[in-house]
Tab-separated table of C-alpha atoms and ligand atoms in Angstrom:
chain	number	residue	atom	x	y	z
A	1	UNK	CA	276.523	161.351	91.674
A	2	UNK	CA	272.727	161.309	91.283
A	3	UNK	CA	270.921	164.670	91.755
A	4	UNK	CA	268.786	164.836	94.913
A	5	UNK	CA	265.198	165.665	94.746
A	6	UNK	CA	262.285	166.272	97.285
A	7	UNK	CA	258.727	165.330	96.389
A	8	UNK	CA	256.093	167.119	98.462
A	9	UNK	CA	253.331	164.506	98.240
A	10	UNK	CA	253.024	160.701	97.729
A	11	UNK	CA	252.968	160.097	93.962
A	12	UNK	CA	251.908	157.053	91.963
A	13	UNK	CA	254.628	154.319	91.989
A	14	UNK	CA	255.306	154.635	88.365
A	15	UNK	CA	256.260	158.214	88.689
A	16	UNK	CA	258.536	157.547	91.690
A	17	UNK	CA	260.096	154.794	89.845
A	18	UNK	CA	260.953	156.973	86.857
A	19	UNK	CA	262.478	159.634	89.095
A	20	UNK	CA	264.462	157.142	91.089
A	21	UNK	CA	266.094	155.960	87.871
A	22	UNK	CA	267.960	159.302	87.697
A	23	UNK	CA	267.667	160.856	91.084
A	24	UNK	CA	268.156	160.138	94.815
A	25	UNK	CA	264.481	160.641	95.870
A	26	UNK	CA	263.154	161.753	99.242
A	27	UNK	CA	259.266	162.045	99.407
A	28	UNK	CA	256.626	163.157	101.877
A	29	UNK	CA	254.890	159.804	101.927
A	30	UNK	CA	251.304	160.902	102.645
A	31	UNK	CA	248.573	161.328	100.147
A	32	UNK	CA	245.980	163.154	102.057
A	33	UNK	CA	248.115	165.404	104.177
A	34	UNK	CA	250.340	168.260	102.947
A	35	UNK	CA	253.992	168.354	103.939
A	36	UNK	CA	254.406	170.572	107.031
A	37	UNK	CA	256.228	173.795	106.257
A	38	UNK	CA	259.032	173.050	108.741
A	39	UNK	CA	259.790	169.754	106.984
A	40	UNK	CA	259.798	171.433	103.596
A	41	UNK	CA	262.149	174.114	104.970
A	42	UNK	CA	264.520	171.403	106.098
A	43	UNK	CA	264.330	169.289	103.019
A	44	UNK	CA	264.709	172.021	100.500
A	45	UNK	CA	268.223	172.797	101.845
A	46	UNK	CA	269.696	169.612	100.637
A	47	UNK	CA	268.337	169.079	97.161
A	48	UNK	CA	268.827	170.021	93.547
A	49	UNK	CA	265.148	169.690	92.529
A	50	UNK	CA	261.827	170.067	94.130
A	51	UNK	CA	258.677	168.388	92.789
A	52	UNK	CA	255.614	170.221	94.308
A	53	UNK	CA	251.911	170.713	94.191
A	54	UNK	CA	249.802	173.817	94.220
A	55	UNK	CA	249.204	173.247	97.930
A	56	UNK	CA	252.830	174.378	98.759
A	57	UNK	CA	253.698	178.079	98.977
A	58	UNK	CA	257.061	178.203	97.325
A	59	UNK	CA	257.915	181.769	98.438
A	60	UNK	CA	261.103	183.757	98.609
A	61	UNK	CA	262.097	182.711	102.150
A	62	UNK	CA	261.731	179.042	101.215
A	63	UNK	CA	263.668	179.540	97.935
A	64	UNK	CA	266.420	181.367	99.911
A	65	UNK	CA	266.823	178.109	101.805
A	66	UNK	CA	267.397	176.040	98.724
A	67	UNK	CA	270.991	176.988	98.258
A	68	UNK	CA	271.726	174.256	95.623
A	69	UNK	CA	268.128	174.197	94.175
A	70	UNK	CA	268.073	174.323	90.309
A	71	UNK	CA	264.593	173.255	89.394
A	72	UNK	CA	261.161	173.570	90.830
A	73	UNK	CA	258.590	171.459	89.098
A	74	UNK	CA	254.908	172.281	89.862
A	75	UNK	CA	252.357	169.563	89.093
A	76	UNK	CA	249.748	172.087	87.858
A	77	UNK	CA	249.425	174.489	84.940
A	78	UNK	CA	248.804	177.421	87.270
A	79	UNK	CA	251.787	178.560	89.232
A	80	UNK	CA	250.604	181.365	91.519
A	81	UNK	CA	251.819	179.313	94.497
A	82	UNK	CA	255.366	180.148	93.429
A	83	UNK	CA	257.205	183.369	93.721
A	84	UNK	CA	258.462	183.371	90.149
A	85	UNK	CA	260.443	186.631	90.370
A	86	UNK	CA	262.419	185.331	93.402
A	87	UNK	CA	263.076	181.983	91.521
A	88	UNK	CA	264.218	183.731	88.459
A	89	UNK	CA	266.541	186.063	90.460
A	90	UNK	CA	268.204	183.027	91.990
A	91	UNK	CA	268.486	181.227	88.605
A	92	UNK	CA	266.023	178.471	89.607
A	93	UNK	CA	263.957	177.048	86.661
A	94	UNK	CA	260.221	176.700	87.305
A	95	UNK	CA	258.193	174.366	85.195
A	96	UNK	CA	254.378	173.529	85.060
A	97	UNK	CA	252.124	171.017	83.333
A	98	UNK	CA	250.078	172.798	80.631
A	99	UNK	CA	248.094	170.944	77.849
A	100	UNK	CA	247.734	167.551	79.386
A	101	UNK	CA	244.771	168.722	81.664
A	102	UNK	CA	243.107	171.032	79.098
A	103	UNK	CA	240.282	168.840	77.981
A	104	UNK	CA	239.641	167.278	81.409
A	105	UNK	CA	239.317	170.774	82.961
A	106	UNK	CA	237.071	171.940	80.171
A	107	UNK	CA	234.856	168.910	80.668
A	108	UNK	CA	234.610	169.758	84.441
A	109	UNK	CA	233.926	173.452	83.610
A	110	UNK	CA	231.080	172.535	81.343
A	111	UNK	CA	229.775	169.984	83.864
A	112	UNK	CA	229.759	172.589	86.630
A	113	UNK	CA	227.957	174.968	84.287
A	114	UNK	CA	225.346	172.458	83.519
A	115	UNK	CA	225.043	171.312	87.236
A	116	UNK	CA	224.501	174.905	88.300
A	117	UNK	CA	222.143	175.849	85.571
A	118	UNK	CA	219.945	172.778	86.138
A	119	UNK	CA	220.316	172.682	89.866
A	120	UNK	CA	221.540	169.070	89.909
A	121	UNK	CA	222.997	169.027	93.430
A	122	UNK	CA	220.024	170.795	94.996
A	123	UNK	CA	217.627	168.346	93.077
A	124	UNK	CA	219.464	165.218	94.242
A	125	UNK	CA	219.497	166.481	97.835
A	126	UNK	CA	215.759	167.270	97.488
A	127	UNK	CA	215.055	163.740	96.405
A	128	UNK	CA	217.254	162.078	99.066
A	129	UNK	CA	215.664	164.195	101.759
A	130	UNK	CA	212.243	162.764	100.858
A	131	UNK	CA	210.832	166.138	99.667
A	132	UNK	CA	209.753	164.733	96.337
A	133	UNK	CA	206.048	164.407	96.779
A	134	UNK	CA	204.840	165.039	93.257
A	135	UNK	CA	205.719	166.368	89.873
A	136	UNK	CA	204.748	170.089	89.424
A	137	UNK	CA	205.124	172.607	86.645
A	138	UNK	CA	207.814	174.995	88.066
A	139	UNK	CA	209.498	172.591	90.534
A	140	UNK	CA	213.290	172.791	90.488
A	141	UNK	CA	213.305	174.706	87.290
A	142	UNK	CA	216.684	176.165	86.157
A	143	UNK	CA	218.202	177.971	83.187
A	144	UNK	CA	218.481	176.803	79.605
A	145	UNK	CA	221.932	176.116	78.281
A	146	UNK	CA	221.142	175.304	74.717
A	147	UNK	CA	221.227	178.519	72.630
A	148	UNK	CA	222.308	180.681	75.559
A	149	UNK	CA	225.298	183.195	75.469
A	150	UNK	CA	228.503	182.082	77.092
A	151	UNK	CA	231.187	184.575	78.087
A	152	UNK	CA	234.719	183.355	78.648
A	153	UNK	CA	237.266	185.447	80.623
A	154	UNK	CA	240.586	183.951	79.640
A	155	UNK	CA	240.374	182.255	76.276
A	156	UNK	CA	243.526	180.204	76.465
A	157	UNK	CA	243.974	176.496	76.098
A	158	UNK	CA	241.031	175.535	78.485
A	159	UNK	CA	238.940	178.519	77.322
A	160	UNK	CA	239.129	177.311	73.704
A	161	UNK	CA	238.365	173.754	74.699
A	162	UNK	CA	235.310	174.990	76.637
A	163	UNK	CA	234.241	176.974	73.600
A	164	UNK	CA	234.315	173.835	71.371
A	165	UNK	CA	231.924	172.218	73.857
A	166	UNK	CA	229.645	175.133	73.966
A	167	UNK	CA	229.442	175.070	70.117
A	168	UNK	CA	227.784	171.699	70.459
A	169	UNK	CA	225.065	173.425	72.500
A	170	UNK	CA	224.588	176.269	69.862
A	171	UNK	CA	225.735	178.755	72.337
A	172	UNK	CA	226.700	182.328	71.207
A	173	UNK	CA	230.213	182.736	72.600
A	174	UNK	CA	231.923	185.941	73.681
A	175	UNK	CA	235.394	186.084	75.188
A	176	UNK	CA	237.632	188.585	76.801
A	177	UNK	CA	241.442	188.513	76.919
A	178	UNK	CA	244.144	191.152	76.976
A	179	UNK	CA	244.828	190.362	73.310
A	180	UNK	CA	242.566	189.111	70.590
A	181	UNK	CA	242.886	185.634	69.185
A	182	UNK	CA	241.759	186.099	65.534
A	183	UNK	CA	242.358	182.461	64.571
A	184	UNK	CA	240.263	181.106	67.346
A	185	UNK	CA	237.531	183.694	66.555
A	186	UNK	CA	237.363	182.422	62.913
A	187	UNK	CA	237.668	178.714	63.871
A	188	UNK	CA	235.196	178.562	66.682
A	189	UNK	CA	232.863	181.359	65.494
A	190	UNK	CA	233.390	183.468	68.667
A	191	UNK	CA	233.393	187.095	69.357
A	192	UNK	CA	235.802	189.256	71.226
A	193	UNK	CA	234.020	191.508	73.633
A	194	UNK	CA	235.208	194.225	76.037
A	195	UNK	CA	234.817	193.351	79.793
A	196	UNK	CA	231.577	195.311	80.255
A	197	UNK	CA	229.800	193.926	77.169
A	198	UNK	CA	230.721	190.371	78.168
A	199	UNK	CA	229.358	190.949	81.678
A	200	UNK	CA	226.190	192.476	80.426
A	201	UNK	CA	225.305	190.058	77.595
A	202	UNK	CA	226.310	186.759	78.885
A	203	UNK	CA	223.954	184.040	80.432
A	204	UNK	CA	226.859	182.036	81.576
A	205	UNK	CA	230.345	183.519	82.534
A	206	UNK	CA	233.286	181.178	82.907
A	207	UNK	CA	236.502	182.371	84.472
A	208	UNK	CA	239.543	180.651	82.933
A	209	UNK	CA	242.366	183.178	83.327
A	210	UNK	CA	245.428	182.760	85.608
A	211	UNK	CA	245.631	184.249	89.106
A	212	UNK	CA	247.955	187.135	88.969
A	213	UNK	CA	248.195	190.672	90.501
A	214	UNK	CA	246.216	191.789	87.531
A	215	UNK	CA	243.397	189.327	87.938
A	216	UNK	CA	242.985	189.564	91.758
A	217	UNK	CA	239.349	190.407	92.401
A	218	UNK	CA	238.738	190.710	88.666
A	219	UNK	CA	235.038	189.984	89.333
A	220	UNK	CA	233.876	192.031	92.203
A	221	UNK	CA	230.794	194.121	93.226
A	222	UNK	CA	230.860	196.409	90.108
A	223	UNK	CA	231.217	193.508	87.716
A	224	UNK	CA	228.579	191.383	89.393
A	225	UNK	CA	226.096	194.353	89.240
A	226	UNK	CA	226.527	194.338	85.455
A	227	UNK	CA	225.589	190.737	85.045
A	228	UNK	CA	222.025	189.555	84.255
A	229	UNK	CA	219.847	188.658	87.136
A	230	UNK	CA	219.525	185.192	85.522
A	231	UNK	CA	223.307	184.833	84.985
A	232	UNK	CA	225.348	181.969	86.159
A	233	UNK	CA	229.133	182.467	87.140
A	234	UNK	CA	231.511	179.512	86.892
A	235	UNK	CA	235.002	179.775	88.263
A	236	UNK	CA	237.302	176.839	87.537
A	237	UNK	CA	240.494	178.971	87.408
A	238	UNK	CA	241.734	180.162	90.797
A	239	UNK	CA	240.216	181.422	94.006
A	240	UNK	CA	240.953	185.123	94.406
A	241	UNK	CA	239.923	186.164	90.845
A	242	UNK	CA	236.310	186.375	92.024
A	243	UNK	CA	235.743	188.438	95.133
A	244	UNK	CA	234.004	185.827	97.308
A	245	UNK	CA	232.276	188.326	99.669
A	246	UNK	CA	230.870	190.348	96.783
A	247	UNK	CA	229.753	187.030	95.125
A	248	UNK	CA	228.048	185.919	98.373
A	249	UNK	CA	226.032	189.177	98.507
A	250	UNK	CA	225.123	189.041	94.822
A	251	UNK	CA	223.847	185.476	95.104
A	252	UNK	CA	222.104	185.939	98.444
A	253	UNK	CA	220.280	189.019	97.093
A	254	UNK	CA	219.512	187.198	93.840
A	255	UNK	CA	221.450	189.948	91.858
A	256	UNK	CA	222.720	186.987	89.847
A	257	UNK	CA	221.126	183.489	89.614
A	258	UNK	CA	223.811	180.967	90.587
A	259	UNK	CA	227.486	180.114	90.803
A	260	UNK	CA	229.641	177.047	90.178
A	261	UNK	CA	232.866	177.190	92.123
A	262	UNK	CA	235.738	174.795	91.953
A	263	UNK	CA	238.382	176.969	93.483
A	264	UNK	CA	238.482	179.195	96.584
A	265	UNK	CA	240.596	181.929	97.985
A	266	UNK	CA	241.491	179.654	100.824
A	267	UNK	CA	241.697	175.989	100.139
A	268	UNK	CA	240.461	173.705	101.596
A	269	UNK	CA	237.549	175.919	102.071
A	270	UNK	CA	236.007	175.967	105.546
A	271	UNK	CA	232.549	174.276	105.724
A	272	UNK	CA	231.463	177.533	107.562
A	273	UNK	CA	232.215	179.583	104.409
A	274	UNK	CA	229.131	181.711	103.724
A	275	UNK	CA	228.994	180.696	100.097
A	276	UNK	CA	228.410	177.000	101.148
A	277	UNK	CA	225.206	178.130	102.979
A	278	UNK	CA	223.575	179.125	99.622
A	279	UNK	CA	221.346	176.785	97.657
A	280	UNK	CA	222.264	178.521	94.384
A	281	UNK	CA	225.931	177.520	94.768
A	282	UNK	CA	227.507	174.325	93.490
A	283	UNK	CA	230.881	173.966	95.090
A	284	UNK	CA	233.642	171.518	94.301
A	285	UNK	CA	237.025	170.804	96.033
A	286	UNK	CA	239.270	171.939	93.199
A	287	UNK	CA	238.818	168.873	90.957
A	288	UNK	CA	239.083	170.539	87.490
A	289	UNK	CA	241.888	168.218	86.321
A	290	UNK	CA	240.857	165.238	88.386
A	291	UNK	CA	240.496	162.287	86.019
A	292	UNK	CA	242.664	159.247	86.597
A	293	UNK	CA	244.286	159.487	83.254
A	294	UNK	CA	244.970	163.240	83.428
A	295	UNK	CA	246.367	163.266	86.913
A	296	UNK	CA	248.711	160.435	85.876
A	297	UNK	CA	249.814	162.447	82.774
A	298	UNK	CA	250.301	165.596	84.853
A	299	UNK	CA	252.475	163.702	87.445
A	300	UNK	CA	254.626	162.147	84.652
A	301	UNK	CA	254.954	165.383	82.836
A	302	UNK	CA	256.139	167.150	86.005
A	303	UNK	CA	258.636	164.315	86.496
A	304	UNK	CA	259.994	164.789	82.942
A	305	UNK	CA	260.190	168.514	83.365
A	306	UNK	CA	262.255	168.101	86.639
A	307	UNK	CA	264.523	165.425	85.041
A	308	UNK	CA	265.217	167.564	81.960
A	309	UNK	CA	266.032	170.580	84.069
A	310	UNK	CA	268.338	168.556	86.304
A	311	UNK	CA	270.106	166.860	83.377
A	312	UNK	CA	270.921	170.230	81.763
A	313	UNK	CA	268.293	169.920	79.076
A	314	UNK	CA	265.660	172.513	78.407
A	315	UNK	CA	262.530	171.310	80.167
A	316	UNK	CA	259.443	171.219	77.909
A	317	UNK	CA	257.382	173.594	80.037
A	318	UNK	CA	259.397	176.395	81.464
A	319	UNK	CA	257.550	179.225	83.241
A	320	UNK	CA	260.422	181.664	83.804
B	1	LIG	P1	246.369	179.734	79.257
B	1	LIG	O1	246.351	178.886	78.082
B	1	LIG	O2	247.613	180.482	79.623
B	1	LIG	O3	245.131	180.675	79.154
B	1	LIG	C1	244.984	181.789	80.020
B	1	LIG	C2	244.132	182.900	79.243
B	1	LIG	O4	243.934	183.974	80.144
B	1	LIG	C3	245.099	183.449	78.116
B	1	LIG	O5	244.431	183.323	76.941
B	1	LIG	C4	245.339	184.890	78.566
B	1	LIG	O6	245.218	185.776	77.367
B	1	LIG	C5	244.182	185.171	79.509
B	1	LIG	N1	244.618	186.236	80.465
B	1	LIG	C6	245.678	186.201	81.187
B	1	LIG	N2	245.740	187.365	82.057
B	1	LIG	C7	244.590	188.020	81.703
B	1	LIG	C8	244.054	189.242	82.100
B	1	LIG	N3	244.703	190.036	83.009
B	1	LIG	N4	242.859	189.733	81.631
B	1	LIG	C9	242.292	188.920	80.629
B	1	LIG	N5	242.657	187.725	80.247
B	1	LIG	C10	243.852	187.309	80.758
B	1	LIG	O7	246.028	178.754	80.539
B	1	LIG	P2	245.078	177.457	80.613
B	1	LIG	O8	245.939	176.265	80.417
B	1	LIG	O9	243.867	177.684	79.749
B	1	LIG	O10	244.652	177.614	82.228
B	1	LIG	C11	244.016	178.672	82.711
B	1	LIG	C12	244.033	178.752	84.237
B	1	LIG	O11	243.134	177.603	84.600
B	1	LIG	C13	245.306	178.332	84.857
B	1	LIG	O12	246.207	179.411	85.013
B	1	LIG	C14	244.959	177.713	86.180
B	1	LIG	O13	245.059	178.583	87.225
B	1	LIG	C15	243.430	177.198	86.037
B	1	LIG	N6	243.392	175.825	86.126
B	1	LIG	C16	242.526	175.272	87.033
B	1	LIG	C17	242.271	173.989	87.106
B	1	LIG	C18	241.408	173.322	88.206
B	1	LIG	O14	241.632	172.278	88.655
B	1	LIG	N7	240.280	174.024	88.485
B	1	LIG	C19	242.859	173.048	86.226
B	1	LIG	C20	243.652	173.590	85.234
B	1	LIG	C21	243.909	174.976	85.222
B	1	LIG	P3	246.003	187.115	77.198
B	1	LIG	O15	247.382	186.846	77.603
B	1	LIG	O16	245.815	187.548	75.844
B	1	LIG	O17	245.326	188.019	78.182
């Protein structure tokens, strides 16, 4: 008998075809609308495997309903949407999709850094609004990127890929992790810094650590007050790592210069969110890994992880 799986969002045909070769597949067939919780609660009761996105909260009450559930495959590298302890306790394997999205997310992070530093969104809005009447010396001036100091919180796969891009801009690079990465320090000519030094000395700060109980509100009022008044903060990791209220006040009062944000505490973010009212914010709808090739690779990797787990093999990317 084929194992049964539930997929929480419409996936590309090629991925569904692959999964159907091995499994009996049931799928929430909409692309732009997440599966309602009550449907997920019903579907999970009858499956061996779950293929989900970061938009679903796979919490303990849901996992408790999955009495025959063996594998949860998340189509993302971050897995803060899943209660890992509860899954582990129930013997459910959880998998993610690291690696395949590294370069694409580093590209977006650097693009967001540049867009914020050089006020690209504000400038294009200015032009389209018909406000461009003349060229003037200090019009729409931003911050220099070339030769500036970049601080990276969370020098993992994406952090290292970002550092490589920054080398091309002759940036001085600082990083902070819980543990030092001596090989990366040597290869990329980067320096380890404690949290305070990184905050004080960086012109650009990129947040690339996972969202955990340790990193919740990792950047708050105290941290923002240590940053330069000309500093740009970029968060392409997860909402909740940066305290949004503290960030709003720091930006509004010009205690820091700008912020590029791809991820929010609550997603989709409300258009009424105070941060969206500020001209010195470039905000994106969580598109870090959104290139056609990478999203396809992620969806196929999540499928392979699920199949391996269901077929008794060790999945390539186990989280627990
Ligand atoms: P990774 O390779 O696991 O790197 C994460 C780094 O964060 C590690 O080097 C880790 O080093 C550091 N870290 C973890 N906890 C920390 C803490 N408490 N204090 C300081 N440093 C800490 O992960 P990755 O593949 O680069 O991805 C990073 C994150 O980016 C993911 O977790 C995900 O949430 C996010 N992401 C977002 C998008 C998007 O679409 N915007 C796309 C992909 C990924 P230590 O263990 O030594 O501390």
